[in-house]
Phi, psi and omega in degrees: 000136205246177215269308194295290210264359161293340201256336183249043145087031194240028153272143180231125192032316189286331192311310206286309211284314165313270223296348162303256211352285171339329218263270171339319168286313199277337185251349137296312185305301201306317179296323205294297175287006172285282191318329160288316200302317175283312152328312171287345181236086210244351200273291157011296195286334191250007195245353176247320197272351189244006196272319168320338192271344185232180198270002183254355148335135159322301182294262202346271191317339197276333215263346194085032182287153152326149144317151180215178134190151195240094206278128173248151185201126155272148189237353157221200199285299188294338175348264170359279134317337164255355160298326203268323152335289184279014188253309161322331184259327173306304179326297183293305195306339191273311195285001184252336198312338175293320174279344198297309183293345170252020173275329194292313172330291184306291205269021186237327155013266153033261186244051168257149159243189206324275166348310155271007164284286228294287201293335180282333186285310192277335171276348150307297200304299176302338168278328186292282167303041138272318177294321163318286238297322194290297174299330161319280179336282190305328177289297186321301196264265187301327168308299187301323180290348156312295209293315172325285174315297161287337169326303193279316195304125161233138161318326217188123206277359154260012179247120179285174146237149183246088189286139167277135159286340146324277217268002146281334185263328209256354189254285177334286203306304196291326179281341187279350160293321168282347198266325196305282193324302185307329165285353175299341210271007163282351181265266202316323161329299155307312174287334190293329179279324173305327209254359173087006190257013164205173201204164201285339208265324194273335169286328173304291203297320171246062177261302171323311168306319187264348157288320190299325189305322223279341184251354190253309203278346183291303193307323212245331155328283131255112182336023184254183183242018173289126171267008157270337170302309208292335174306296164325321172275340191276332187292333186260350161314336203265339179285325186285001161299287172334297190285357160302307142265021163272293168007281164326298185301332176259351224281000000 
């Protein structure tokens, strides 16, 4: 069935369920071959995703850190490989997500009309780099200074640490999804304002309320007990309040 007659309504149920499939197939095949391709560049993918654990980082150097290094030690058999697995897939899903988002479109398209094609277009697009930008951030930044802090931190200059590489990947993986989501909130922001249900005058009024959150969710990013890490991370949620509600006022 072709754009043309899904767009003038002659597909009928059974159609849309073929071409989901179809979607749905053409955006796996595409992740499969991303992740091998990252899978096969395995020294590249890990040369990158490990750079954070020593003082020659880039955020290191600029900032003046001490020499460091932060020693990884794996503990089980499959460990490794499935670490090296999920990492490949992650790599491929980040490096395809453009097409991956513009197959959903193409197929919701459709029965959107101009205007709302329009509006859709732009929430996407914008929602997607807010999400790099939130994962950029967190690599760059936040992430290391986590890593630094906790890495390092001993009770007792006899008790060493013994890091995992599970719990190095798994704290990474995991903050670059929340710093993603989080960077989401001038686009939610936005729609929200579009659809009439907050407005610039009701975020000003809870701006006091919304630092606090901005510091409870900073907290829970990152676990350290430093206010410089924890500064670092609450500033830049809180400009994405501020833009938020200019965001809104024009909205």
């Amino acid at each position: 069935m072709s754009e043309q007659d899904a767009a003038t309504g002659s597909m009928t149920f059974w159609d849309h369920l073929d071409e989901l499939r179809s979607v749905i197939i053409r955006i796996v095949l595409v992740v499969v071959v991303a992740a091998a391709v990252a899978f096969c560049l395995k020294e590249q993918l890990f040369a990158i995703v490990l750079a954070p654990r020593t003082s020659d980082f880039v955020t290191y150097r600029l900032m003046g850190v001490e020499p460091f290094s932060i020693h990884l030690m794996n503990t089980g058999l499959t460990e490794q490989f499935m670490i090296h697995l999920k990492t490949a897939c992650y790599a491929g899903v980040l490096a395809v997500s453009p097409y991956i988002i513009y197959q959903l479109f193409r197929f919701v398209s459709p029965a959107l009309y101009d205007n709302e094609k329009k509006y859709a277009t732009l929430l996407c697009t914008s929602g997607y780099l807010m999400f790099m930008l939130g994962t950029a951030i967190n690599y760059l930044l936040i992430f290391p200074l986590t890593v630094k802090f906790l890495g390092t931190y001993q009770v007792s200059p006899d008790v060493a640490n013994m890091l995992t590489l599970q719990s190095y990947m798994d704290t990474l993986l995991t903050m670059n999804l929340v710093m993603g989501i989080v960077f989401e909130l001038p686009v939610v922001s936005w729609l929200l304002g579009r659809m009439g249900l907050i407005n610039a005058k009701m975020m000003q009024g809870m701006r006091r309320h919304a630092v606090v959150a901005i510091l409870i969710v900073a907290a829970v990013i990152t676990p350290t007990t430093d206010a410089f890490t924890l500064f670092v991370v609450a500033l830049p949620i809180w400009l994405l309040y501020e833009l938020s509600i200019v965001i809104v006022r024009y909205a």
